[in-house]
XYZ file of C-alpha atoms in Angstrom:
713
model
C -0.020 -0.006 0.105
C 1.623 3.313 -1.209
C 2.222 6.116 1.907
C 0.071 8.523 1.741
C 2.146 11.686 1.070
C 2.577 14.470 3.530
C 2.130 18.165 2.109
C 2.415 20.021 5.313
C 2.768 18.524 9.034
C 2.946 21.279 11.445
C 2.525 21.284 15.298
C -1.541 21.805 15.539
C -2.646 20.361 12.734
C -1.090 18.465 9.004
C -2.393 18.262 5.551
C -2.182 15.390 3.281
C -3.155 14.691 -0.520
C -6.363 13.293 0.913
C -7.190 14.873 3.899
C -6.887 16.839 7.457
C -6.026 15.768 10.230
C -6.092 18.146 13.792
C -7.211 15.800 16.374
C -9.985 13.401 17.205
C -12.642 15.819 16.893
C -11.801 17.730 13.953
C -10.527 15.919 10.609
C -11.238 16.035 6.566
C -11.508 12.558 4.664
C -11.384 13.316 0.761
C -13.217 9.959 -0.630
C -12.789 8.432 -4.331
C -16.945 8.401 -5.117
C -16.703 12.056 -4.534
C -17.946 12.682 -1.053
C -15.784 14.717 1.560
C -16.284 12.895 5.186
C -15.128 15.245 8.215
C -15.884 15.973 11.820
C -15.810 19.669 12.915
C -15.892 20.017 16.680
C -16.804 16.110 16.781
C -19.620 16.549 15.090
C -19.643 14.368 11.751
C -20.980 15.267 8.425
C -20.685 14.114 4.491
C -20.906 16.735 1.523
C -20.051 16.770 -2.216
C -17.891 19.293 -4.123
C -19.372 20.306 -7.298
C -16.505 20.066 -10.048
C -15.903 23.368 -12.091
C -17.054 23.757 -15.228
C -14.796 22.956 -18.065
C -14.784 26.542 -20.083
C -14.075 28.155 -16.211
C -10.759 29.497 -14.778
C -10.180 25.997 -13.171
C -7.354 24.340 -11.024
C -6.133 20.733 -11.624
C -3.129 19.280 -9.959
C -1.862 15.842 -8.018
C -3.273 16.499 -4.640
C -6.921 15.798 -4.979
C -6.782 18.174 -1.131
C -5.932 21.440 -2.862
C -8.440 19.958 -6.217
C -11.044 19.832 -4.083
C -10.713 22.805 -2.021
C -10.089 25.008 -5.270
C -13.551 23.502 -6.468
C -15.223 24.821 -3.056
C -13.749 28.356 -3.396
C -15.006 28.311 -6.869
C -18.623 27.118 -6.402
C -18.888 29.685 -3.955
C -17.713 32.258 -5.472
C -20.008 31.535 -8.217
C -23.348 31.971 -5.993
C -22.675 35.394 -4.967
C -23.277 36.512 -7.956
C -26.200 38.426 -7.733
C -28.315 38.877 -11.106
C -26.872 42.598 -11.787
C -23.508 40.538 -11.948
C -22.635 42.690 -9.085
C -20.711 40.257 -6.589
C -22.029 40.402 -3.099
C -19.814 40.092 0.166
C -21.137 36.727 2.411
C -24.149 35.329 3.888
C -24.387 37.644 6.560
C -23.682 40.308 4.275
C -25.225 40.118 1.495
C -24.615 43.161 -0.389
C -21.211 45.130 -1.408
C -18.863 46.668 0.811
C -16.047 48.838 -0.379
C -13.712 47.362 1.639
C -14.439 44.080 0.855
C -14.543 44.481 -2.556
C -11.187 45.964 -3.328
C -9.125 43.460 -1.194
C -11.005 40.262 -3.121
C -10.592 41.833 -5.827
C -6.570 42.198 -5.144
C -6.115 39.115 -3.892
C -7.319 37.125 -7.151
C -10.835 37.659 -7.695
C -10.072 40.138 -10.664
C -8.291 37.086 -12.276
C -10.948 35.164 -11.806
C -13.499 37.699 -13.593
C -12.560 41.321 -14.748
C -15.942 42.386 -15.495
C -17.960 41.082 -12.447
C -14.901 43.042 -10.023
C -15.237 46.527 -12.065
C -19.199 46.503 -11.935
C -19.037 45.845 -8.436
C -16.577 48.080 -7.560
C -18.067 50.941 -9.889
C -20.955 50.375 -7.609
C -18.993 51.971 -4.882
C -18.815 55.269 -6.639
C -21.415 57.895 -5.520
C -21.659 61.605 -5.975
C -18.039 61.377 -7.935
C -15.971 60.257 -5.128
C -15.165 56.445 -3.305
C -18.356 55.906 -0.760
C -17.270 55.022 2.890
C -19.203 52.451 4.207
C -21.826 52.454 7.216
C -19.257 52.701 9.925
C -17.642 53.258 13.518
C -19.776 56.823 14.524
C -21.749 56.830 11.257
C -18.682 56.235 9.061
C -16.238 59.012 6.966
C -14.859 60.992 8.602
C -14.306 58.398 11.682
C -13.448 55.466 9.059
C -11.259 56.837 6.937
C -9.934 53.922 4.788
C -12.607 54.178 1.593
C -8.779 54.816 -0.614
C -8.894 51.478 -0.412
C -10.379 50.884 -3.616
C -7.399 51.817 -5.696
C -5.501 49.079 -4.388
C -6.877 46.768 -7.286
C -7.341 49.087 -9.771
C -4.445 49.464 -11.496
C -4.849 45.499 -12.211
C -8.205 45.617 -13.613
C -6.651 48.046 -16.294
C -3.857 46.093 -17.208
C -6.355 43.299 -17.164
C -8.588 45.098 -19.633
C -6.574 47.765 -21.451
C -9.735 49.700 -21.226
C -8.784 53.542 -20.947
C -12.295 55.263 -20.282
C -12.799 53.305 -17.320
C -8.996 54.236 -16.498
C -9.754 57.959 -16.999
C -13.191 57.696 -15.043
C -11.366 56.148 -12.597
C -8.811 59.158 -12.194
C -10.820 61.530 -11.998
C -12.777 59.678 -8.722
C -9.766 58.769 -7.168
C -8.648 62.535 -7.200
C -11.839 64.091 -6.126
C -11.039 61.521 -3.150
C -7.799 62.000 -2.239
C -9.000 66.414 -2.867
C -11.722 66.191 -0.040
C -9.296 63.585 2.302
C -7.089 66.416 2.129
C -9.475 69.232 3.246
C -11.118 67.121 6.079
C -8.687 64.478 7.714
C -5.357 65.576 7.332
C -3.789 67.293 10.119
C -1.300 70.023 10.272
C 1.739 67.146 10.181
C 0.758 66.087 7.167
C -1.169 62.635 8.734
C -4.626 61.606 8.008
C -6.742 60.566 10.653
C -9.052 57.533 11.433
C -10.005 54.062 12.225
C -7.301 51.648 11.162
C -8.422 49.229 7.837
C -10.048 46.371 8.154
C -10.585 46.337 12.060
C -13.390 48.743 12.382
C -15.219 46.843 15.552
C -13.951 49.720 17.553
C -14.292 47.301 21.174
C -12.559 44.739 19.544
C -9.320 47.045 18.868
C -9.696 50.127 20.796
C -9.645 51.341 24.552
C -12.765 51.721 25.725
C -12.137 54.987 26.995
C -11.818 55.996 23.264
C -15.120 57.423 21.753
C -15.549 57.504 18.340
C -14.166 61.189 18.228
C -11.043 60.028 19.745
C -10.992 56.857 16.761
C -11.373 59.808 14.121
C -8.872 61.839 15.846
C -6.059 58.612 16.053
C -4.166 58.320 12.970
C -3.942 54.759 11.903
C -0.784 52.802 10.170
C -2.793 50.464 8.193
C -5.133 53.560 6.467
C -1.944 55.384 6.422
C -0.445 52.642 4.077
C -3.329 52.650 2.289
C -3.238 56.903 1.349
C 0.400 56.338 0.781
C -0.562 54.182 -2.017
C -3.588 55.771 -3.520
C -0.755 58.548 -4.788
C 1.303 55.759 -6.163
C -1.341 54.344 -7.613
C -2.514 57.445 -9.209
C 0.591 58.075 -10.542
C 1.106 54.594 -12.099
C -2.370 55.845 -13.786
C -1.560 59.749 -15.077
C 1.627 58.432 -16.222
C -0.450 56.073 -18.554
C -2.745 58.779 -19.301
C 0.261 60.878 -20.452
C -0.161 63.323 -17.297
C 3.702 63.628 -16.716
C 3.106 66.343 -14.436
C 0.679 65.198 -12.482
C 2.586 61.406 -12.475
C 5.295 63.783 -10.737
C 3.298 65.226 -8.057
C 1.426 62.156 -6.969
C 4.709 60.298 -6.852
C 5.907 63.024 -4.097
C 3.234 62.879 -2.557
C 3.576 59.378 -1.869
C 6.963 59.778 -1.319
C 6.067 62.154 1.783
C 3.584 60.036 3.000
C 6.385 56.763 3.456
C 8.785 58.796 5.187
C 5.703 60.320 7.884
C 4.951 56.488 8.376
C 8.321 55.375 8.682
C 8.689 58.296 11.695
C 5.657 58.104 13.163
C 5.203 54.839 12.866
C 8.195 52.664 13.467
C 8.735 50.801 16.235
C 11.497 51.537 18.111
C 12.872 47.985 19.442
C 11.621 46.333 16.051
C 11.266 45.782 12.359
C 7.295 46.316 12.700
C 5.068 49.337 13.145
C 2.560 49.837 15.791
C -0.680 50.346 15.152
C -2.045 53.924 15.322
C -1.532 57.019 17.333
C -3.555 58.163 19.986
C -4.325 60.456 22.736
C -5.866 63.524 22.690
C -3.446 66.611 21.666
C -0.391 64.453 22.710
C 0.038 61.250 20.264
C 1.468 57.971 21.544
C 2.062 54.833 19.309
C 0.230 52.201 20.229
C 2.895 48.835 20.240
C 0.168 46.501 19.158
C 0.899 45.476 15.577
C -1.670 45.531 13.175
C -0.304 42.425 10.468
C -2.359 43.349 7.642
C -1.356 46.805 7.950
C 2.359 45.689 8.015
C 1.738 43.465 5.810
C 0.393 46.313 3.256
C 3.469 48.581 3.849
C 5.165 45.514 1.846
C 2.633 44.246 -1.002
C 2.274 47.943 -2.135
C 5.846 48.838 -2.302
C 6.651 51.034 0.196
C 9.279 48.406 1.591
C 11.398 46.733 -0.318
C 14.231 44.588 -0.523
C 16.149 43.813 2.748
C 13.994 45.907 5.043
C 10.407 43.773 3.557
C 12.034 40.758 4.195
C 13.127 41.820 7.910
C 8.956 42.557 8.265
C 7.357 39.582 6.860
C 10.069 38.005 9.629
C 9.170 39.206 12.003
C 5.484 38.898 11.767
C 3.592 36.505 14.739
C 1.794 33.641 12.746
C 0.100 31.268 14.887
C -1.084 27.392 14.624
C -3.253 28.239 12.360
C -3.318 31.674 11.020
C -1.658 35.084 11.263
C -3.527 36.860 13.798
C -5.318 40.471 13.427
C -3.601 42.186 16.064
C -0.657 41.099 18.430
C -0.631 40.811 21.443
C -4.251 40.717 21.821
C -6.440 42.703 23.696
C -7.385 41.056 26.959
C -9.512 37.790 26.901
C -12.777 39.262 28.590
C -12.889 41.075 24.922
C -15.495 38.849 22.805
C -13.451 37.090 19.377
C -14.017 38.944 16.422
C -10.884 40.589 15.341
C -9.757 40.317 18.913
C -8.035 36.576 18.901
C -9.115 35.982 15.299
C -7.657 34.867 12.635
C -9.237 35.702 9.075
C -8.384 33.936 6.084
C -7.741 36.712 3.259
C -5.518 37.933 6.000
C -3.535 34.806 5.824
C -3.751 34.863 1.864
C -2.613 38.306 2.213
C 1.159 36.636 4.446
C 0.759 33.316 1.505
C 1.377 35.918 -1.488
C 3.588 38.049 0.429
C 5.883 35.019 1.377
C 5.447 33.707 -2.323
C 6.717 37.415 -3.437
C 9.609 37.184 -1.308
C 10.701 33.354 -2.032
C 9.988 31.750 1.361
C 7.715 28.773 -0.175
C 7.690 27.145 4.049
C 6.013 30.086 4.837
C 3.888 30.084 1.461
C 3.203 26.530 2.327
C 1.686 26.650 5.298
C -0.998 29.682 4.864
C -1.872 27.895 1.854
C -2.160 24.819 4.459
C -4.219 27.359 6.884
C -6.642 28.256 4.150
C -7.253 24.739 2.931
C -7.746 23.143 6.496
C -10.445 25.726 7.565
C -12.413 25.539 4.161
C -12.361 22.186 3.376
C -12.965 21.327 7.493
C -15.936 23.927 7.652
C -17.356 22.709 4.613
C -17.551 26.327 3.273
C -14.560 29.415 3.726
C -15.289 31.046 6.499
C -14.710 35.015 7.591
C -13.091 34.448 10.609
C -11.828 31.692 13.072
C -10.427 31.341 16.499
C -7.005 32.252 17.111
C -6.781 29.349 19.662
C -8.842 26.180 17.686
C -8.969 27.119 14.529
C -12.427 26.735 14.038
C -16.208 28.947 13.626
C -17.421 28.272 17.199
C -16.810 31.226 20.351
C -16.796 34.271 18.215
C -19.194 37.113 17.751
C -19.948 36.413 14.284
C -18.410 34.291 11.172
C -20.222 34.505 7.843
C -19.991 31.568 5.599
C -19.255 31.782 1.954
C -17.297 35.236 2.759
C -16.043 36.588 -0.800
C -12.944 37.411 0.375
C -11.834 34.393 2.120
C -12.412 32.801 -1.075
C -10.896 35.137 -2.710
C -7.393 34.661 -0.652
C -8.246 31.054 -1.418
C -7.899 31.324 -4.941
C -5.882 33.908 -5.272
C -2.672 31.225 -3.717
C -3.412 29.786 -6.659
C -3.858 32.290 -9.261
C -0.553 34.903 -7.930
C 1.195 32.849 -5.188
C 1.413 28.824 -6.815
C 1.349 30.010 -10.480
C 2.601 34.057 -9.786
C 0.665 35.548 -11.907
C 1.515 39.407 -12.300
C 0.289 42.235 -15.247
C 1.215 45.064 -16.212
C 0.423 47.554 -18.734
C 1.771 45.445 -21.343
C 2.908 42.203 -20.487
C 1.572 39.649 -18.221
C 4.583 37.436 -16.020
C 4.909 34.194 -14.500
C 6.850 33.794 -11.105
C 5.523 30.854 -9.652
C 6.431 29.273 -6.300
C 6.262 25.794 -5.748
C 6.797 24.264 -2.049
C 8.528 21.035 -2.122
C 6.031 19.403 -0.873
C 3.496 20.404 -3.332
C 6.183 18.877 -6.183
C 4.546 17.389 -9.036
C 1.911 19.355 -11.930
C 0.063 22.075 -11.517
C -2.527 23.223 -14.408
C -4.150 26.568 -14.123
C -6.828 26.447 -17.620
C -8.758 29.362 -19.302
C -7.186 32.311 -17.452
C -8.444 35.386 -20.094
C -5.881 38.224 -20.144
C -6.592 41.375 -22.783
C -8.582 38.563 -25.414
C -6.352 35.361 -25.079
C -6.781 32.756 -23.551
C -3.670 31.215 -21.150
C -3.532 27.558 -19.914
C -0.667 26.937 -18.143
C 1.362 23.869 -16.521
C 3.915 23.792 -13.979
C 6.133 20.502 -13.457
C 8.718 20.200 -10.233
C 9.297 22.373 -7.242
C 10.974 25.615 -6.633
C 10.541 29.491 -7.605
C 14.083 29.188 -10.435
C 12.278 28.464 -14.050
C 14.479 25.812 -15.532
C 13.031 25.444 -18.556
C 9.538 27.676 -20.192
C 7.634 26.612 -23.363
C 4.654 29.023 -24.905
C 3.175 26.929 -27.511
C 5.812 24.609 -27.897
C 8.863 27.686 -28.331
C 11.608 28.106 -26.034
C 10.953 31.153 -24.155
C 10.654 33.519 -21.066
C 7.710 33.355 -18.874
C 5.853 36.636 -19.906
C 2.761 37.400 -21.896
C 2.986 40.590 -23.828
C -0.535 41.902 -25.330
C -1.792 40.172 -28.487
C 0.555 37.202 -28.677
C -2.437 34.701 -30.144
C -5.661 34.125 -29.018
C -4.793 30.677 -27.291
C -1.972 30.143 -25.586
C -0.206 26.886 -23.433
C 2.781 27.675 -21.626
C 5.069 24.550 -20.349
C 7.241 25.631 -17.323
C 9.728 23.143 -15.650
C 10.978 24.567 -12.148
C 13.729 24.147 -10.317
C 14.814 24.423 -6.545
C 15.913 27.682 -5.899
C 20.245 27.101 -3.835
C 19.910 29.899 -1.390
C 16.421 27.938 0.565
C 14.059 30.285 2.969
C 14.131 29.619 6.397
C 11.371 28.053 8.144
C 9.497 30.454 10.464
C 8.431 30.467 13.942
C 4.949 29.706 15.230
C 3.843 32.729 17.668
C 1.796 31.719 20.940
C -1.101 33.814 21.737
C -0.345 36.633 23.842
C -2.923 38.679 25.698
C -2.039 42.632 26.559
C -2.435 43.464 30.051
C -5.656 45.364 31.310
C -5.689 49.268 31.274
C -4.526 51.240 34.465
C -7.686 52.173 36.258
C -7.613 55.707 37.845
C -8.316 55.699 41.712
C -7.806 58.818 42.832
C -6.579 62.303 41.613
C -6.190 64.764 43.655
C -3.713 68.134 44.008
C 0.251 67.202 43.050
C -0.686 63.432 43.413
C -1.935 60.804 40.529
C -3.168 56.911 41.925
C -4.239 53.813 39.991
C -5.474 50.378 40.521
C -2.438 47.682 40.377
C -2.466 45.465 37.311
C -2.512 41.978 37.136
C 0.837 40.694 36.177
C 2.512 44.535 35.558
C 5.776 44.881 36.789
C 5.804 48.734 36.432
C 4.091 51.598 35.488
C 5.303 54.301 32.787
C 3.782 58.084 33.479
C 3.185 60.112 30.228
C 3.318 63.725 30.110
C 2.181 65.352 27.578
C 2.574 62.465 25.366
C 6.445 61.550 26.521
C 7.327 59.455 29.297
C 7.941 61.408 32.204
C 8.609 58.179 35.023
C 8.883 54.582 35.666
C 7.769 53.054 38.996
C 6.405 49.771 40.933
C 4.267 51.572 42.299
C 0.823 52.977 41.662
C 1.415 56.188 42.280
C 3.311 59.224 41.370
C 4.110 62.647 43.145
C 4.119 65.711 40.323
C 6.389 68.245 40.205
C 5.941 71.772 39.317
C 5.337 72.436 36.877
C 2.354 70.054 37.109
C 0.346 71.642 34.453
C -0.155 68.888 31.821
C -1.700 66.074 30.131
C -1.544 62.641 32.383
C -1.439 58.846 31.171
C 0.048 55.372 32.453
C 0.676 52.587 30.539
C 1.152 49.165 32.931
C 3.814 46.838 31.683
C 5.834 43.095 32.380
C 8.449 41.314 33.213
C 7.890 39.518 29.834
C 7.481 42.519 27.659
C 3.400 42.954 27.554
C 1.918 46.411 27.807
C -1.294 47.925 28.348
C -2.971 50.351 26.140
C -2.580 53.846 28.129
C -5.222 55.075 30.466
C -7.808 57.956 29.223
C -5.632 61.025 29.350
C -6.140 63.039 32.806
C -5.483 66.626 32.383
C -3.970 70.220 34.397
C -4.793 72.737 32.615
C -2.655 76.566 33.181
C -5.230 79.173 33.563
C -4.798 80.467 30.226
C -4.587 77.375 28.384
C -8.066 77.268 27.275
C -11.177 78.584 26.733
C -14.706 77.866 26.041
C -17.136 79.734 23.979
C -21.190 79.588 22.970
C -23.382 79.566 19.802
C -24.497 83.393 19.708
C -28.376 84.073 20.765
C -28.728 80.703 22.469
C -29.144 81.559 26.450
C -26.735 79.548 28.777
C -29.588 76.561 29.300
C -29.774 76.440 25.457
C -28.178 74.683 22.830
C -27.797 75.247 18.710
C -29.823 72.661 17.446
C -29.132 72.321 13.834
C -29.651 70.266 10.804
C -29.387 70.995 6.955
C -32.904 72.584 6.575
C -32.868 74.443 10.382
C -29.501 76.583 11.185
C -26.934 75.136 9.366
C -24.521 77.529 10.588
C -23.671 79.066 13.875
C -21.584 82.431 14.438
C -20.023 82.342 18.413
C -19.213 84.538 20.976
C -15.202 85.559 19.850
C -12.199 84.406 21.511
C -9.120 86.279 22.401
C -6.013 84.078 21.939
C -3.167 85.962 24.703
C -0.370 83.439 23.780
C 0.953 82.060 20.518
C 1.097 77.994 20.086
C -0.982 74.832 18.369
C -4.650 75.061 19.766
C -7.030 71.960 19.552
C -10.486 73.015 18.988
C -13.371 70.518 19.582
C -16.834 71.312 20.376
C -19.454 69.616 22.906
C -21.991 68.220 21.536
C -24.588 65.122 20.981
C -25.435 63.517 17.723
C -28.463 60.635 18.244
C -29.126 60.131 15.162
C -28.255 56.357 15.036
C -25.768 53.772 16.543
C -22.380 54.565 17.997
C -21.221 51.559 16.037
C -22.832 51.940 12.329
C -24.284 54.093 9.621
C -23.789 56.750 7.658
C -24.780 60.061 9.173
C -21.821 61.453 11.159
C -22.203 65.031 11.293
C -19.891 67.433 9.768
C -19.236 71.437 10.009
C -16.469 73.555 8.911
C -14.689 75.735 11.447
C -14.459 79.038 10.235
C -11.961 81.816 11.852
C -11.601 85.536 10.625
C -13.740 84.234 7.716
C -10.906 81.461 6.930
C -11.566 78.025 6.967
C -9.213 76.139 9.251
C -10.405 72.642 8.959
C -13.398 70.383 9.852
C -15.101 69.334 12.794
C -16.801 65.698 12.483
C -19.597 64.699 15.281
C -19.948 60.800 15.690
C -23.135 59.797 16.591
C -22.827 59.039 20.386
C -26.403 57.162 20.374
C -28.456 59.307 21.848
C -29.327 62.986 21.648
C -28.967 63.606 25.872
C -25.246 62.194 25.430
C -22.567 64.882 25.347
C -18.758 63.983 24.155
C -16.389 66.349 22.914
C -16.109 66.124 18.922
C -12.912 65.459 16.792
C -10.750 68.689 16.426
C -9.002 70.445 14.381
C -5.248 71.950 15.295
C -4.082 75.221 14.560
C -1.093 77.534 14.922
C -2.617 80.980 16.578
C -0.870 84.523 17.114
C -1.672 86.773 19.906
C -5.381 88.055 19.182
C -9.225 88.231 19.001
C -10.641 84.857 16.597
C -14.658 85.636 15.171
C -15.961 81.882 14.878
C -18.253 80.098 13.060
C -18.803 76.547 12.173
C -20.923 76.087 8.746
C -22.154 73.894 5.787
C -20.072 74.081 3.153
C -18.558 71.539 0.141
C -16.387 70.072 3.284
C -19.355 69.226 5.357
C -20.757 66.477 3.154
C -20.645 63.171 5.081
C -21.766 59.812 3.216
C -25.121 60.383 3.287
C -25.882 64.000 2.366
C -28.964 63.928 3.182
C -28.839 63.879 6.942
C -26.101 65.962 8.521
C -27.434 67.026 12.200
C -25.789 68.009 15.800
C -26.684 69.347 19.168
C -23.926 71.814 20.368
C -23.529 73.244 23.869
C -19.943 75.193 23.698
C -16.682 75.231 21.510
C -13.400 75.170 23.736
C -9.803 76.240 22.560
C -7.080 74.506 24.502
C -3.499 75.024 23.873
C -1.394 71.679 23.065
C 2.194 73.227 21.564
């Protein structure tokens, strides 16, 4: 009897030619009659996976487990196309989402079907700009990663060659960037807003942070997307013959790359921290957003040795890469926290293949295959510690970006498909355990139908034949209608090292203020902490093992505390406590509003408000925000974040965002505008203008009690 070949063997599960084994309660066996027998958490089931039609983009090879996983993904992708040719997000999300559609198209669905992806992306354009879907506090400008839409558009153009679509897309992205520049760009040149994909605020942000605090924070992953959209615009402008514009966008991208490196690079690691947070004095969270770090490499912001260092430093668990590391405390329910998402794992696999680490690519592909076959569907997310879909707040079946991630690991990982404006290239990555034959048929590229066959293993092309003739693995435009490519591989002399498994770690809980009086700060002890760092105005001023700190003159400032453990884990900073100079803060109220009343503003009634003037005695950087309520919708959802442009002495200095507070009786402070002011009197007005339109356009309501000036520098 022939021994079954093992394709992947890890500490917690293995993948063989005909199945998956995790433990006695979790396994998959593929039968020759087409059945898939499995147990998930000791529940037995049988099902069948339909074959892919012969005229479709079809993968097959020597290993049944890969064939079945691909067929499952293909069939699930096909099932999510609605009658209008729009691709839906998943069973629990029967609509189109900007973020999901962008990432899944980039992962591989653009190669699967250009037209469906293009149509779906186009459905996320409204009023000449990209739509930010419903999100924290009423969406944009709290959630600000809508520029993710740009991630796949260059590849889609390269696949189709449609110049009219390129022109339209270029204009849409230019308008989107122009509005973002006016509304969410800080005086330092950073772009404010929530982390991309990590959009359930309690999963990755301290509980004390309001939606407005998140809107004022600056996320690494979203910043990388703002870098990338400008790189994409540079490519598009060159293709459209607009060289000066291309140079401008390239310069803007370079400037953002430098800002990201300066503000987000961790001092003791090759990786970047998740976000800058605080209230006027930003501190970098050392928690690692894995997707953001991978985007820095995948977008080309990092290259060469630096890219390799970031990849090799990424944490990877037994069943996939976690969304963040370390995790929030176990008391936080599992969704992004303590979870691995297959589409992020797919990006890990594609990055491994791109950087030549076939062992890491093999592990990522095995993680995706295990998850899909064990569950009988491509799940939205999985528990980091168990690898199954139980114990989570939500995990949709047939999640499209998980489907696209698995398919993309075949297209862009195994076969190494890359497209440019003038050619399609193949840079395969076949791990040693997958040595054999791998075939992809009916790949569409600029009117050409391409079949590809790989033999052997490795990343080095030993020989390549195109329609029977020796050639390099490159397909230019217009070669012929039907193309057959046969590639034989051989291993590289320099093999990548196997990367270690990272065990799940949890951050410490946040120190809780116990008493603050006079010149003494005290807080409650944190389990597992061996010491505490005390911050003043965003800078560490003390490091002590006790839960109190005696302030030294001058005591004025903003204070926060962070706990840390002997093994290097930390807590998030606690909520800022402020001791203000007498002349450092002023408040003003809307004119003609009595002390017991508020300014109640809608687009139809009282859209603009004049405030009593403020006299500034000292020059400096001031943080301007307003005390308000917005009960239009819940804190976690909707697209009706309130917005008003702030004018000082008739000059617009920025936009204040008033995210949902969930109740018209719940007041918090808005997002802020930081502005350099000289001594003098300032007339203040909040107005509705073209830079105070939200995603809803029709409903834009806010109730304001007062506005304050706080000198922070």
